[in-house]
JSON list of C-alpha atoms in Angstrom, two decimals:
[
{"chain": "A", "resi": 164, "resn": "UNK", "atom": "CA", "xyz": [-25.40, -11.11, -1.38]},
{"chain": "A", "resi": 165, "resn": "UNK", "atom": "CA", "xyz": [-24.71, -11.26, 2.64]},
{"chain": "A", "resi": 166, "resn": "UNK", "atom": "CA", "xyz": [-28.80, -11.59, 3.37]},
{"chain": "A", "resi": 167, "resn": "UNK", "atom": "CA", "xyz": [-29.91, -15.40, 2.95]},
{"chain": "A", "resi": 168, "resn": "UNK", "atom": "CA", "xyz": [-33.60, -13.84, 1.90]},
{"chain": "A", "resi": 169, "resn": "UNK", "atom": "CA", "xyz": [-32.12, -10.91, -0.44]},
{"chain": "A", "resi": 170, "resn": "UNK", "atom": "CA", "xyz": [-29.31, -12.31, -2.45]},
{"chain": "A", "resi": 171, "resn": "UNK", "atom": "CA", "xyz": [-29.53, -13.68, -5.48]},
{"chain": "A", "resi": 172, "resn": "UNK", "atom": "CA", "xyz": [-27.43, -15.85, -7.63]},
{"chain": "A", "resi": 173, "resn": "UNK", "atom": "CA", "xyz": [-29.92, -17.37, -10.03]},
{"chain": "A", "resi": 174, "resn": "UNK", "atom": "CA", "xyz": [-27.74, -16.87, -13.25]},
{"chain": "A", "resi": 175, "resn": "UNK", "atom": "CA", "xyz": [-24.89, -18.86, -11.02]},
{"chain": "A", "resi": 176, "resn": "UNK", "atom": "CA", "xyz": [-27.46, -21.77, -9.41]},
{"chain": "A", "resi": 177, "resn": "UNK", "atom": "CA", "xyz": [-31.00, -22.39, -8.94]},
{"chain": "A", "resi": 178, "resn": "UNK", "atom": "CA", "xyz": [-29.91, -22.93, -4.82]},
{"chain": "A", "resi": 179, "resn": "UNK", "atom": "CA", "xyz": [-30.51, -20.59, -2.02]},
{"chain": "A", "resi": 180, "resn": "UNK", "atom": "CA", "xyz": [-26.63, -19.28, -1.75]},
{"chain": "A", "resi": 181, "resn": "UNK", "atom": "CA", "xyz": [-25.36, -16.04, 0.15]},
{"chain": "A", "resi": 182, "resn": "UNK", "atom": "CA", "xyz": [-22.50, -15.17, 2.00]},
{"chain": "A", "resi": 183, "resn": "UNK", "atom": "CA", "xyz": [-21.95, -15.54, 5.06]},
{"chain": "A", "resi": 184, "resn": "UNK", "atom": "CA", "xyz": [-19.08, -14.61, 6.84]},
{"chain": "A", "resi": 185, "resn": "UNK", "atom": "CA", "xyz": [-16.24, -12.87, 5.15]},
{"chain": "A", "resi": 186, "resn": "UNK", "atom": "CA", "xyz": [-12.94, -12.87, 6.59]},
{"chain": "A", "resi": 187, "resn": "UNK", "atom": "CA", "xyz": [-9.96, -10.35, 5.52]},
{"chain": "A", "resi": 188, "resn": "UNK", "atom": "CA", "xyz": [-6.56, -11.00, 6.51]},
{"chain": "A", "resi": 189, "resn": "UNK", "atom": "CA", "xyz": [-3.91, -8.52, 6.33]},
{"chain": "A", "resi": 190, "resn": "UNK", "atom": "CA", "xyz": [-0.43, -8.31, 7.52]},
{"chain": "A", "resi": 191, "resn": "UNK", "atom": "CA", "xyz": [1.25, -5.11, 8.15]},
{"chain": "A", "resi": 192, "resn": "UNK", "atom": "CA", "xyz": [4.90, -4.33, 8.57]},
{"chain": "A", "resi": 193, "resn": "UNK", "atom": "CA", "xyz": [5.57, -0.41, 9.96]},
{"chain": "A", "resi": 194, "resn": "UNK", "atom": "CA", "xyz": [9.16, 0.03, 9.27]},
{"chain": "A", "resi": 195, "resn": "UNK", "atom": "CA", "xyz": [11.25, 2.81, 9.24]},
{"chain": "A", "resi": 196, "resn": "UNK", "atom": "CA", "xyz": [10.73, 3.65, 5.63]},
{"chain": "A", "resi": 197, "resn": "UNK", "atom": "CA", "xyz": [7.36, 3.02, 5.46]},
{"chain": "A", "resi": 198, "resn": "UNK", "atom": "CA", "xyz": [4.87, 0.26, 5.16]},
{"chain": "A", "resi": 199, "resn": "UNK", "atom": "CA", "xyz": [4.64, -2.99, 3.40]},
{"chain": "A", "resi": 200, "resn": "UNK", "atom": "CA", "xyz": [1.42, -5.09, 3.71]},
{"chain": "A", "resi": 201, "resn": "UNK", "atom": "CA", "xyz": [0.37, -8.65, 2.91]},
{"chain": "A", "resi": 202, "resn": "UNK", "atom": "CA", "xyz": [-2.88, -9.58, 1.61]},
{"chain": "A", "resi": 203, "resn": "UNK", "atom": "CA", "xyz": [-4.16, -13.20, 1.82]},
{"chain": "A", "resi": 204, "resn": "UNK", "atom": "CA", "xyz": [-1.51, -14.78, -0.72]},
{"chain": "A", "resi": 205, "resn": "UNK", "atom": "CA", "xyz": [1.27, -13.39, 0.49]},
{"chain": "A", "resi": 206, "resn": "UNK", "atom": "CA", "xyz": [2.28, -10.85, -2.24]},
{"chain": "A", "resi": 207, "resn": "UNK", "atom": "CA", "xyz": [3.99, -7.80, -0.98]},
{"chain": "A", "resi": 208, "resn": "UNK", "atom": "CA", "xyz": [1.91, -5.32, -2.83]},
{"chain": "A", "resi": 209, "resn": "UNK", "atom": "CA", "xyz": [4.12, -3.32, -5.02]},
{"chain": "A", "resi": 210, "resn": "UNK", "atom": "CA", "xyz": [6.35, -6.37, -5.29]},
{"chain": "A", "resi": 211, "resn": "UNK", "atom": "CA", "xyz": [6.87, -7.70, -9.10]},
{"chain": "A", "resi": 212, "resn": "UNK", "atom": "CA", "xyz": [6.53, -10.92, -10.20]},
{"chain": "A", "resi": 213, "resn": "UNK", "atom": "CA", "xyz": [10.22, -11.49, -10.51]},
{"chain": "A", "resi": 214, "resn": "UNK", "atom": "CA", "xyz": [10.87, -10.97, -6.88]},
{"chain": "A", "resi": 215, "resn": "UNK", "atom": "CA", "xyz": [12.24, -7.96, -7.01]},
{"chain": "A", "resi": 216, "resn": "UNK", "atom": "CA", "xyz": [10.34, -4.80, -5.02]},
{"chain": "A", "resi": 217, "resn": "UNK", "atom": "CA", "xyz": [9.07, -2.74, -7.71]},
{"chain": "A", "resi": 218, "resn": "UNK", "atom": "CA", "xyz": [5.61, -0.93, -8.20]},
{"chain": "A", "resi": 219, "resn": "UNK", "atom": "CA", "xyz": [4.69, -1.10, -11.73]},
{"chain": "A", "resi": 220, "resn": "UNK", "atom": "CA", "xyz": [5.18, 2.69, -13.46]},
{"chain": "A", "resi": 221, "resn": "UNK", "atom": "CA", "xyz": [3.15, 3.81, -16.17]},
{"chain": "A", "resi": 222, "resn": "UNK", "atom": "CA", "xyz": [4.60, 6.54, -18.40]},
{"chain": "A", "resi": 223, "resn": "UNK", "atom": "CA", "xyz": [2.78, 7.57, -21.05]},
{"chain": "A", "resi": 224, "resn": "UNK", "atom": "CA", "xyz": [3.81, 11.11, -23.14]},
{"chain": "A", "resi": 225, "resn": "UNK", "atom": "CA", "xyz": [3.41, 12.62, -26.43]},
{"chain": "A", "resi": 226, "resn": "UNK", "atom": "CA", "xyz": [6.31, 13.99, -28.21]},
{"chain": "A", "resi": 227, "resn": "UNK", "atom": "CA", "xyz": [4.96, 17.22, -29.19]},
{"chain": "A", "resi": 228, "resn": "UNK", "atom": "CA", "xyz": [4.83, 17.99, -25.33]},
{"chain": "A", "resi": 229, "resn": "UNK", "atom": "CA", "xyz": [8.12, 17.78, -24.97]},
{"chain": "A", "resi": 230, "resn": "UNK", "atom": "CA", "xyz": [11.18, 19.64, -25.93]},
{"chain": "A", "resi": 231, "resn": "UNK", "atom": "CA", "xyz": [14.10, 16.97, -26.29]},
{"chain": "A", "resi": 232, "resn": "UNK", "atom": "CA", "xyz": [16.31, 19.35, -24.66]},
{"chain": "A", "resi": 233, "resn": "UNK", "atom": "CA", "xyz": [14.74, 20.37, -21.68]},
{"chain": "A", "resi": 234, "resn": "UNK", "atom": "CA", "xyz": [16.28, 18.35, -18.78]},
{"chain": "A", "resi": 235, "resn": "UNK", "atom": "CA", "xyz": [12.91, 16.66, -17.12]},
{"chain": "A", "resi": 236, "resn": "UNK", "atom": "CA", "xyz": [13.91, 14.79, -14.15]},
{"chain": "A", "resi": 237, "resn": "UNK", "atom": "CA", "xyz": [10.24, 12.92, -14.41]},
{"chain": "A", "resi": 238, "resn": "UNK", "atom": "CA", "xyz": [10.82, 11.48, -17.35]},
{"chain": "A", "resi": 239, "resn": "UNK", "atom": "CA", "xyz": [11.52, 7.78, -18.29]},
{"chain": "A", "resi": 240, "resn": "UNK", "atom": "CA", "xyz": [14.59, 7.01, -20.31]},
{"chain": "A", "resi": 241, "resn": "UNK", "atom": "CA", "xyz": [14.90, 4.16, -22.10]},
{"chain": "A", "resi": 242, "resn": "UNK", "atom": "CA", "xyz": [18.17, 1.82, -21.63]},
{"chain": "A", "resi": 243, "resn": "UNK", "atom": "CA", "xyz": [20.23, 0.55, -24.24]},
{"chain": "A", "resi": 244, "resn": "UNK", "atom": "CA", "xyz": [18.49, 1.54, -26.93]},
{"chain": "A", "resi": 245, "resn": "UNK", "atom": "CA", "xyz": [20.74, 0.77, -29.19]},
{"chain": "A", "resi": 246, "resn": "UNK", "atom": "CA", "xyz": [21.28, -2.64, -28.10]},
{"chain": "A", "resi": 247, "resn": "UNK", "atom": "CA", "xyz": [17.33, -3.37, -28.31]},
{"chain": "A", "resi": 248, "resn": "UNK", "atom": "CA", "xyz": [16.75, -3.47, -24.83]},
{"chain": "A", "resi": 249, "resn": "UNK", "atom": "CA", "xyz": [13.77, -0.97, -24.06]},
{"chain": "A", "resi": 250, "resn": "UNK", "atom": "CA", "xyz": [13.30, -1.34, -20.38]},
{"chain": "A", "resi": 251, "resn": "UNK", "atom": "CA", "xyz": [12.05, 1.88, -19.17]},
{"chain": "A", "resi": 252, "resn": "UNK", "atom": "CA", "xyz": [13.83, 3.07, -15.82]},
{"chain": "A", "resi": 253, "resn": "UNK", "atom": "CA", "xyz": [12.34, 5.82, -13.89]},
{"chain": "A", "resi": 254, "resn": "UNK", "atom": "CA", "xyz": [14.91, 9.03, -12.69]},
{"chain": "A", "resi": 255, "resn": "UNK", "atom": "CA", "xyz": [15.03, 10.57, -9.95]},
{"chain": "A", "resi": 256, "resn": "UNK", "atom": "CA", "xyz": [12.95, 13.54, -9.13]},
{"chain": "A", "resi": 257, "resn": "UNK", "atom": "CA", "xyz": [14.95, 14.86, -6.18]},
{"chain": "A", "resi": 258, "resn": "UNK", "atom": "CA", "xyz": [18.74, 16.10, -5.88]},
{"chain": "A", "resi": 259, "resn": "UNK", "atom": "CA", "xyz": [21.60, 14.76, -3.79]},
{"chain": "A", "resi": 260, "resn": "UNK", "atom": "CA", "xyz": [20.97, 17.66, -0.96]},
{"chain": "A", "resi": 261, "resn": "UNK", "atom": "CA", "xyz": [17.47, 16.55, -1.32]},
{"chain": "A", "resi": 262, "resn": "UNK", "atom": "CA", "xyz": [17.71, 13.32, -0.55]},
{"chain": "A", "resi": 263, "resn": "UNK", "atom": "CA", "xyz": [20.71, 13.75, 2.12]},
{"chain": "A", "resi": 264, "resn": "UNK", "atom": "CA", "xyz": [17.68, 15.59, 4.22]},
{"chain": "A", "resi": 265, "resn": "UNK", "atom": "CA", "xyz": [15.13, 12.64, 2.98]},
{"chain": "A", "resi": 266, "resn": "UNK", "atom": "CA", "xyz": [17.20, 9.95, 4.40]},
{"chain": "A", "resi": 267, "resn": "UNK", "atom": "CA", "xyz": [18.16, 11.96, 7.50]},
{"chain": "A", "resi": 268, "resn": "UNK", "atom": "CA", "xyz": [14.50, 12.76, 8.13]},
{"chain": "A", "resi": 269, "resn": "UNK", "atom": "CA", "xyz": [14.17, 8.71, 9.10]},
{"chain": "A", "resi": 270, "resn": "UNK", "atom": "CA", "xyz": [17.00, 8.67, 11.25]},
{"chain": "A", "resi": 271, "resn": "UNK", "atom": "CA", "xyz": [15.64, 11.20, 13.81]},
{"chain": "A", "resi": 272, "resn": "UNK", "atom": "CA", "xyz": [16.97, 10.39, 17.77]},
{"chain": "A", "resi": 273, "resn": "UNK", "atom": "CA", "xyz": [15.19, 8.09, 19.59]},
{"chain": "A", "resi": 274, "resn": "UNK", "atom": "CA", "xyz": [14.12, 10.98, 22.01]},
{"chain": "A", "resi": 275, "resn": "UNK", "atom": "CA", "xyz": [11.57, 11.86, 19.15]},
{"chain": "A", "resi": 276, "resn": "UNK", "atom": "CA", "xyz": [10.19, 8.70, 18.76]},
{"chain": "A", "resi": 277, "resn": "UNK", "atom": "CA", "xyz": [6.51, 8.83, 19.71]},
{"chain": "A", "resi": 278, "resn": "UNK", "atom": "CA", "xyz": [5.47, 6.26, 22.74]},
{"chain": "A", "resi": 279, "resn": "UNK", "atom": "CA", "xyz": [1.88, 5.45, 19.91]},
{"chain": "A", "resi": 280, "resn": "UNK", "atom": "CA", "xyz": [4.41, 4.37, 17.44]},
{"chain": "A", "resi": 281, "resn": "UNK", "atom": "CA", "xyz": [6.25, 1.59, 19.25]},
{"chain": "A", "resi": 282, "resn": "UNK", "atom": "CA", "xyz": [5.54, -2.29, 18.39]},
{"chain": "A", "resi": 283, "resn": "UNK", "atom": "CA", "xyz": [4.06, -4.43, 20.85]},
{"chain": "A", "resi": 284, "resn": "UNK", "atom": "CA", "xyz": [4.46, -8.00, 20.54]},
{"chain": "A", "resi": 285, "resn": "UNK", "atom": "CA", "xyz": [2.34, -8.37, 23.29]},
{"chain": "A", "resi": 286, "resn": "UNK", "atom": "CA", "xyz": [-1.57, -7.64, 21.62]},
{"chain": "A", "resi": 287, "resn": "UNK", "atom": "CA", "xyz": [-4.25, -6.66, 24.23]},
{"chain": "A", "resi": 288, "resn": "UNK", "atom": "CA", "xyz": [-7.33, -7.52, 24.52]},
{"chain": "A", "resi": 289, "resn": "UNK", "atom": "CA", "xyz": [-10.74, -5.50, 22.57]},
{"chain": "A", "resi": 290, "resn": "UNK", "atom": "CA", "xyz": [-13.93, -6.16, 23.47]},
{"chain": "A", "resi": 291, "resn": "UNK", "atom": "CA", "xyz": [-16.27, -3.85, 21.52]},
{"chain": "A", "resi": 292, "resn": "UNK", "atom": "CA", "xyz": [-19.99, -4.90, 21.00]},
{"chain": "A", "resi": 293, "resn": "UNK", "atom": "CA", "xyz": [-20.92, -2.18, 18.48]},
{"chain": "A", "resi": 294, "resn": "UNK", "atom": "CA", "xyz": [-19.76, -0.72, 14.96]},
{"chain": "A", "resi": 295, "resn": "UNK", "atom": "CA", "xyz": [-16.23, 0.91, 15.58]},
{"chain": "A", "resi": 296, "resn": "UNK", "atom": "CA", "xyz": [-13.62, 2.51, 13.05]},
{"chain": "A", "resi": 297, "resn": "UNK", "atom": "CA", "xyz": [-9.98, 0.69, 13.13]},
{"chain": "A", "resi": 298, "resn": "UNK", "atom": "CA", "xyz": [-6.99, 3.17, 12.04]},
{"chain": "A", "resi": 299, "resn": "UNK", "atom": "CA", "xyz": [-3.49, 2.21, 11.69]},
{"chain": "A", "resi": 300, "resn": "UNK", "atom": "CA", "xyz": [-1.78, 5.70, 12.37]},
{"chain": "A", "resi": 301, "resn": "UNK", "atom": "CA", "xyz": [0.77, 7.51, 12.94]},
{"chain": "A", "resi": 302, "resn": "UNK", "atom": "CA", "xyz": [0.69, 10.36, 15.22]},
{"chain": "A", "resi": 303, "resn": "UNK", "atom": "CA", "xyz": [4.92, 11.47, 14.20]},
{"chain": "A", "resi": 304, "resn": "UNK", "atom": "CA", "xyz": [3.65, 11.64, 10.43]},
{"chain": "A", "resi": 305, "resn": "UNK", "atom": "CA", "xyz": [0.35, 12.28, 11.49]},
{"chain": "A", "resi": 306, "resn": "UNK", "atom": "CA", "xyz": [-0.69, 9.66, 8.51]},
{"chain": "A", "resi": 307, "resn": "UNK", "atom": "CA", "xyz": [-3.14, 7.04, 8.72]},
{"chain": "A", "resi": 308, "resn": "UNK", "atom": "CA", "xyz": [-1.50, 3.97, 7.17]},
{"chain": "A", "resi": 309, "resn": "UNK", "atom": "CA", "xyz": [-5.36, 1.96, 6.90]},
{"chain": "A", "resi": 310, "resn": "UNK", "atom": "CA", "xyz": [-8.78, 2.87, 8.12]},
{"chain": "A", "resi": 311, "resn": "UNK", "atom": "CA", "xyz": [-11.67, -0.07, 7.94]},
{"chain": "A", "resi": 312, "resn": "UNK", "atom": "CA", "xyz": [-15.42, 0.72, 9.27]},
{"chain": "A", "resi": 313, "resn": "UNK", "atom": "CA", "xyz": [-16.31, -2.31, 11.22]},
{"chain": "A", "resi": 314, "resn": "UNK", "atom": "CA", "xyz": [-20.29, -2.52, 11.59]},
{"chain": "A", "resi": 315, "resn": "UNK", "atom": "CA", "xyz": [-20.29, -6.08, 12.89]},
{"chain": "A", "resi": 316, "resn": "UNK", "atom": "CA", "xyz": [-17.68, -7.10, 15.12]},
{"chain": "A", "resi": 317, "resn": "UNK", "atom": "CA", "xyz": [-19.59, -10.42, 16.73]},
{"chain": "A", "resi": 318, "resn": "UNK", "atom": "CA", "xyz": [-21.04, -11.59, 13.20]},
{"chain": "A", "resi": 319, "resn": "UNK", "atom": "CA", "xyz": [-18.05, -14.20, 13.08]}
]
């Protein structure tokens, strides 16, 4: 597909075709509750259709699992039933002390804050001329938020 002398698109057109260069685009925001990223058109991933920030939850669960009177915080529950309205809404899975110490994890002293973390509006300059690995990471979580292999940095 990338080689002009290997790829092969015959069922698509009787031309030589191949790609390439490939370009990805992605747009990260590292925020204090964690990361949102943009890919090519602009959709917040997680973000709903309606505009509203929502990941899509799929709950599927057989009746005979469960005991209608055990109190399952990881359940769906439907709203309004009665009314006709079956929009599931997920609970919580986590108490009020639970997520006191949640929310006061993120709002640690500045004195903590790792120099690695901090945004830099100012972007330096990388000159690599071989394959190299690129990690978005965080050394206070000690996460790595995205990893890409690059194997050709000078093809473009």
């Amino acid at each position: 597909m990338f080689e002009p002398l290997r790829s092969d698109f015959g069922r698509m057109t009787n031309k030589p075709v191949f790609i390439g260069t490939l370009i990805q685009v992605i747009h990260f925001e590292i925020g204090e509750y964690g990361v949102n990223s943009k890919i090519g058109d602009d959709r917040i991933l997680g973000e709903g259709d309606d505009g509203d920030d929502t990941g899509d939850i799929t709950h599927a669960e057989q009746d005979y699992e469960k005991d209608e009177y055990v109190d399952d915080h990881s359940s769906s529950k439907l709203d309004s039933q009665e009314d006709g309205d079956l929009k599931p809404r997920q609970t919580a899975e986590y108490s009020d002390e639970e997520e006191k110490r949640f929310i006061e994890e993120y709002h640690e002293s500045e004195d903590s804050e790792d120099p690695g973390d901090e945004s830099s509006h100012d972007p330096e300059e990388f000159l690599v001329n071989g394959p190299f690995l690129f990690l978005i990471y965080s050394s206070k979580r000690d996460f790595v938020f995205y990893s890409a292999a690059v194997t050709e940095p000078n093809a473009a």
